[in-house]
PDB file of C-alpha atoms and ligand atoms in Angstrom:
ATOM      1  CA  MET E   1    -128.471 -72.035 109.720  1.00 79.00           C
ATOM      2  CA  LYS E   2    -132.016 -71.869 108.397  1.00 89.00           C
ATOM      3  CA  CYS E   3    -133.466 -73.622 105.352  1.00 91.00           C
ATOM      4  CA  GLN E   4    -133.617 -70.480 103.212  1.00 93.00           C
ATOM      5  CA  GLU E   5    -129.954 -69.659 103.749  1.00 92.00           C
ATOM      6  CA  THR E   6    -128.939 -73.281 103.292  1.00 92.00           C
ATOM      7  CA  LYS E   7    -130.753 -73.532  99.955  1.00 91.00           C
ATOM      8  CA  LYS E   8    -128.859 -70.445  98.803  1.00 92.00           C
ATOM      9  CA  HIS E   9    -125.567 -72.331  99.240  1.00 92.00           C
ATOM     10  CA  LEU E  10    -126.682 -75.822  98.230  1.00 91.00           C
ATOM     11  CA  PHE E  11    -125.475 -75.704  94.641  1.00 90.00           C
ATOM     12  CA  ASP E  12    -122.028 -74.457  95.641  1.00 92.00           C
ATOM     13  CA  TYR E  13    -122.018 -77.016  98.446  1.00 92.00           C
ATOM     14  CA  VAL E  14    -122.628 -79.853  96.001  1.00 90.00           C
ATOM     15  CA  LEU E  15    -119.897 -78.532  93.724  1.00 90.00           C
ATOM     16  CA  GLU E  16    -117.631 -78.212  96.787  1.00 89.00           C
ATOM     17  CA  GLU E  17    -116.971 -74.591  96.049  1.00 90.00           C
ATOM     18  CA  ILE E  18    -117.769 -72.979  99.397  1.00 91.00           C
ATOM     19  CA  PRO E  19    -115.483 -72.052 102.271  1.00 92.00           C
ATOM     20  CA  PRO E  20    -114.916 -74.797 104.872  1.00 92.00           C
ATOM     21  CA  GLU E  21    -116.725 -72.904 107.662  1.00 92.00           C
ATOM     22  CA  LEU E  22    -119.835 -72.547 105.510  1.00 91.00           C
ATOM     23  CA  GLN E  23    -119.562 -76.177 104.449  1.00 93.00           C
ATOM     24  CA  ILE E  24    -119.656 -77.236 108.107  1.00 94.00           C
ATOM     25  CA  GLN E  25    -122.755 -75.126 108.725  1.00 93.00           C
ATOM     26  CA  VAL E  26    -124.531 -76.588 105.681  1.00 92.00           C
ATOM     27  CA  ASN E  27    -123.512 -80.090 106.794  1.00 92.00           C
ATOM     28  CA  GLU E  28    -124.985 -79.484 110.225  1.00 93.00           C
ATOM     29  CA  HIS E  29    -128.264 -78.264 108.714  1.00 93.00           C
ATOM     30  CA  LEU E  30    -128.454 -81.182 106.270  1.00 92.00           C
ATOM     31  CA  ALA E  31    -128.049 -83.567 109.213  1.00 93.00           C
ATOM     32  CA  ILE E  32    -131.217 -82.239 110.831  1.00 95.00           C
ATOM     33  CA  CYS E  33    -133.366 -81.188 107.820  1.00 93.00           C
ATOM     34  CA  ALA E  34    -134.765 -83.842 105.492  1.00 94.00           C
ATOM     35  CA  GLU E  35    -136.152 -81.342 102.987  1.00 94.00           C
ATOM     36  CA  CYS E  36    -132.789 -79.684 102.370  1.00 93.00           C
ATOM     37  CA  ARG E  37    -131.096 -83.081 102.300  1.00 93.00           C
ATOM     38  CA  ALA E  38    -133.486 -84.155  99.526  1.00 94.00           C
ATOM     39  CA  GLU E  39    -132.826 -80.925  97.626  1.00 94.00           C
ATOM     40  CA  SER E  40    -129.093 -81.467  97.982  1.00 93.00           C
ATOM     41  CA  ALA E  41    -129.422 -85.025  96.701  1.00 94.00           C
ATOM     42  CA  ARG E  42    -131.421 -83.830  93.679  1.00 94.00           C
ATOM     43  CA  ILE E  43    -128.819 -81.201  92.837  1.00 93.00           C
ATOM     44  CA  GLY E  44    -126.102 -83.819  93.327  1.00 92.00           C
ATOM     45  CA  GLU E  45    -127.788 -86.200  90.873  1.00 92.00           C
ATOM     46  CA  THR E  46    -128.110 -83.425  88.282  1.00 90.00           C
ATOM     47  CA  VAL E  47    -124.477 -82.428  88.617  1.00 87.00           C
ATOM     48  CA  THR E  48    -123.395 -86.063  88.360  1.00 87.00           C
ATOM     49  CA  ALA E  49    -125.529 -86.545  85.258  1.00 85.00           C
ATOM     50  CA  PHE E  50    -123.860 -83.538  83.612  1.00 83.00           C
ATOM     51  CA  LYS E  51    -120.410 -84.706  84.630  1.00 81.00           C
ATOM     52  CA  ASN E  52    -120.992 -88.170  83.180  1.00 79.00           C
ATOM     53  CA  SER E  53    -122.567 -87.003  79.946  1.00 77.00           C
ATOM     54  CA  VAL E  54    -120.507 -87.511  76.830  1.00 72.00           C
ATOM     55  CA  ALA E  55    -119.345 -84.345  75.196  1.00 71.00           C
ATOM     56  CA  PHE E  56    -121.133 -83.633  71.943  1.00 68.00           C
ATOM     57  CA  LYS E  57    -118.862 -84.102  68.985  1.00 73.00           C
ATOM     58  CA  PRO E  58    -120.283 -83.606  65.510  1.00 73.00           C
ATOM     59  CA  SER E  59    -119.455 -86.119  62.832  1.00 80.00           C
ATOM     60  CA  PRO E  60    -116.799 -85.040  60.321  1.00 83.00           C
ATOM     61  CA  GLU E  61    -119.506 -84.786  57.635  1.00 87.00           C
ATOM     62  CA  ILE E  62    -121.535 -82.270  59.640  1.00 84.00           C
ATOM     63  CA  PHE E  63    -118.425 -80.366  60.526  1.00 80.00           C
ATOM     64  CA  SER E  64    -117.345 -80.050  56.894  1.00 85.00           C
ATOM     65  CA  ARG E  65    -120.873 -79.004  55.843  1.00 86.00           C
ATOM     66  CA  VAL E  66    -120.982 -76.262  58.464  1.00 85.00           C
ATOM     67  CA  ARG E  67    -117.483 -75.198  57.551  1.00 82.00           C
ATOM     68  CA  GLY E  68    -118.505 -74.913  53.899  1.00 84.00           C
ATOM     69  CA  GLN E  69    -121.355 -72.580  54.804  1.00 86.00           C
ATOM     70  CA  VAL E  70    -119.312 -70.292  57.001  1.00 85.00           C
ATOM     71  CA  PRO E  71    -117.280 -67.893  54.890  1.00 80.00           C
ATOM     72  CA  LEU E  72    -113.730 -67.840  56.122  1.00 76.00           C
ATOM     73  CA  ARG E  73    -111.831 -64.711  55.368  1.00 75.00           C
ATOM     74  CA  LYS E  74    -108.179 -64.695  54.695  1.00 71.00           C
ATOM     75  CA  PRO E  75    -106.391 -62.604  57.234  1.00 69.00           C
ATOM     76  CA  ARG E  76    -105.432 -59.376  55.495  1.00 70.00           C
ATOM     77  CA  SER E  77    -102.002 -58.059  55.916  1.00 72.00           C
ATOM     78  CA  ALA E  78    -101.940 -54.986  58.053  1.00 77.00           C
ATOM     79  CA  ARG E  79    -102.189 -51.917  55.879  1.00 79.00           C
ATOM     80  CA  PHE E  80    -101.871 -48.216  56.457  1.00 78.00           C
ATOM     81  CA  PHE E  81    -103.725 -46.179  53.808  1.00 80.00           C
ATOM     82  CA  GLY E  82    -103.320 -49.029  51.335  1.00 81.00           C
ATOM     83  CA  VAL E  83     -99.597 -49.420  51.916  1.00 84.00           C
ATOM     84  CA  PRO E  84     -98.306 -52.443  53.855  1.00 85.00           C
ATOM     85  CA  ARG E  85     -97.685 -51.385  57.387  1.00 87.00           C
ATOM     86  CA  SER E  86     -94.190 -52.852  57.446  1.00 88.00           C
ATOM     87  CA  LEU E  87     -93.232 -50.622  54.512  1.00 90.00           C
ATOM     88  CA  VAL E  88     -94.603 -47.589  56.325  1.00 91.00           C
ATOM     89  CA  TYR E  89     -92.590 -48.509  59.414  1.00 92.00           C
ATOM     90  CA  ALA E  90     -89.439 -48.997  57.355  1.00 94.00           C
ATOM     91  CA  PHE E  91     -89.874 -45.603  55.682  1.00 94.00           C
ATOM     92  CA  GLY E  92     -90.566 -43.991  59.055  1.00 95.00           C
ATOM     93  CA  ALA E  93     -87.441 -45.541  60.523  1.00 97.00           C
ATOM     94  CA  PHE E  94     -85.450 -44.252  57.538  1.00 97.00           C
ATOM     95  CA  LEU E  95     -86.792 -40.729  58.049  1.00 97.00           C
ATOM     96  CA  VAL E  96     -86.059 -40.855  61.762  1.00 97.00           C
ATOM     97  CA  GLY E  97     -82.501 -41.960  60.936  1.00 96.00           C
ATOM     98  CA  VAL E  98     -82.029 -39.108  58.485  1.00 95.00           C
ATOM     99  CA  VAL E  99     -83.372 -36.549  60.945  1.00 95.00           C
ATOM    100  CA  MET E 100     -81.196 -37.918  63.747  1.00 93.00           C
ATOM    101  CA  THR E 101     -77.992 -37.920  61.711  1.00 90.00           C
ATOM    102  CA  ARG E 102     -78.659 -34.418  60.387  1.00 89.00           C
ATOM    103  CA  SER E 103     -79.349 -33.196  63.913  1.00 88.00           C
ATOM    104  CA  ILE E 104     -76.170 -34.780  65.209  1.00 86.00           C
ATOM    105  CA  ASP E 105     -74.213 -33.220  62.359  1.00 81.00           C
ATOM    106  CA  THR E 106     -75.674 -29.837  63.208  1.00 80.00           C
ATOM    107  CA  PHE E 107     -74.544 -30.038  66.820  1.00 78.00           C
ATOM    108  CA  VAL E 108     -71.257 -31.887  66.411  1.00 77.00           C
ATOM    109  CA  ALA E 109     -69.772 -30.369  63.277  1.00 70.00           C
ATOM    110  CA  VAL E 110     -69.867 -26.737  64.300  1.00 65.00           C
ATOM    111  CA  ASP E 111     -67.316 -24.657  62.452  1.00 65.00           C
ATOM    112  CA  ASP E 112     -66.217 -21.815  64.666  1.00 67.00           C
ATOM    113  CA  GLN E 113     -63.454 -20.658  62.402  1.00 70.00           C
ATOM    114  CA  PRO E 114     -64.300 -19.789  58.848  1.00 71.00           C
ATOM    115  CA  VAL E 115     -62.007 -21.294  56.272  1.00 72.00           C
ATOM    116  CA  GLN E 116     -59.408 -18.795  55.227  1.00 77.00           C
ATOM    117  CA  ILE E 117     -58.080 -19.028  51.763  1.00 77.00           C
ATOM    118  CA  GLU E 118     -54.919 -17.213  51.029  1.00 80.00           C
ATOM    119  CA  VAL E 119     -54.398 -16.116  47.506  1.00 80.00           C
ATOM    120  CA  ARG E 120     -50.931 -14.956  46.628  1.00 80.00           C
ATOM    121  CA  GLU E 121     -49.593 -13.932  43.364  1.00 81.00           C
ATOM    122  CA  GLU E 122     -45.941 -14.427  42.789  1.00 77.00           C
ATOM    123  CA  LYS E 123     -43.800 -13.983  39.804  1.00 80.00           C
ATOM    124  CA  LEU E 124     -42.887 -17.145  37.992  1.00 75.00           C
ATOM    125  CA  ARG E 125     -39.388 -18.266  38.638  1.00 72.00           C
ATOM    126  CA  GLU E 126     -37.112 -18.763  35.739  1.00 76.00           C
ATOM    127  CA  VAL E 127     -35.757 -22.027  37.115  1.00 73.00           C
ATOM    128  CA  PRO E 128     -38.252 -24.042  39.215  1.00 65.00           C
ATOM    129  CA  TYR E 129     -37.077 -25.560  42.457  1.00 67.00           C
ATOM    130  CA  SER E 130     -36.899 -29.303  42.292  1.00 70.00           C
ATOM    131  CA  ASP E 131     -38.562 -29.857  45.664  1.00 72.00           C
ATOM    132  CA  THR E 132     -41.472 -27.519  45.069  1.00 68.00           C
ATOM    133  CA  VAL E 133     -44.740 -28.173  43.365  1.00 70.00           C
ATOM    134  CA  GLU E 134     -46.256 -25.119  41.869  1.00 68.00           C
ATOM    135  CA  PHE E 135     -49.809 -24.703  40.806  1.00 72.00           C
ATOM    136  CA  TYR E 136     -50.782 -22.275  38.190  1.00 70.00           C
ATOM    137  CA  ALA E 137     -54.125 -20.709  37.695  1.00 71.00           C
ATOM    138  CA  VAL E 138     -54.883 -19.849  34.148  1.00 66.00           C
ATOM    139  CA  PRO E 139     -57.808 -17.876  32.844  1.00 67.00           C
ATOM    140  CA  ALA E 140     -60.259 -20.085  30.944  1.00 67.00           C
ATOM    141  CA  ARG E 141     -59.677 -18.357  27.618  1.00 67.00           C
ATOM    142  CA  ASN E 142     -55.985 -19.290  27.698  1.00 61.00           C
ATOM    143  CA  LEU E 143     -56.551 -23.029  28.404  1.00 63.00           C
ATOM    144  CA  ALA E 144     -56.168 -23.990  24.773  1.00 61.00           C
ATOM    145  CA  ARG E 145     -52.650 -22.610  24.625  1.00 56.00           C
ATOM    146  CA  ILE E 146     -51.230 -24.668  27.482  1.00 53.00           C
TER     147      ILE E 146
HETATM  148 ZN1   ZN Y 201    -133.576 -77.096 105.655  1.00 71.23          ZN
END
């Protein structure tokens, strides 16, 4: 491996994020090339310095000051043309239910035979039978007399 190609992989090599075969090739080059070895050491020192650095944490005072300057919005409830979305969904579900039940009624409750009403007129008996219930139809103008 030549210097130019080695330098391309040096950063990944220091971070140990290269395939083992490539790592062996870089190792072999570093064993014979002082310049690349120095470059690798410099990158290694930089990475170590970053790893050892303390994470920046702002003081609570700074954090509260920044928080006061950033406007925080309240999360709005989901709306659909000004109406809460849950209400729209509930109404939609109701409509779907109505349509489904009406459709089922249309297919299930098919009346093949029309209702036949038999109207018979018989003379009133003088003596009613005891086991018979008779219904009388009376014209509306005669209701007051009954
Ligand atoms: Zn080299």
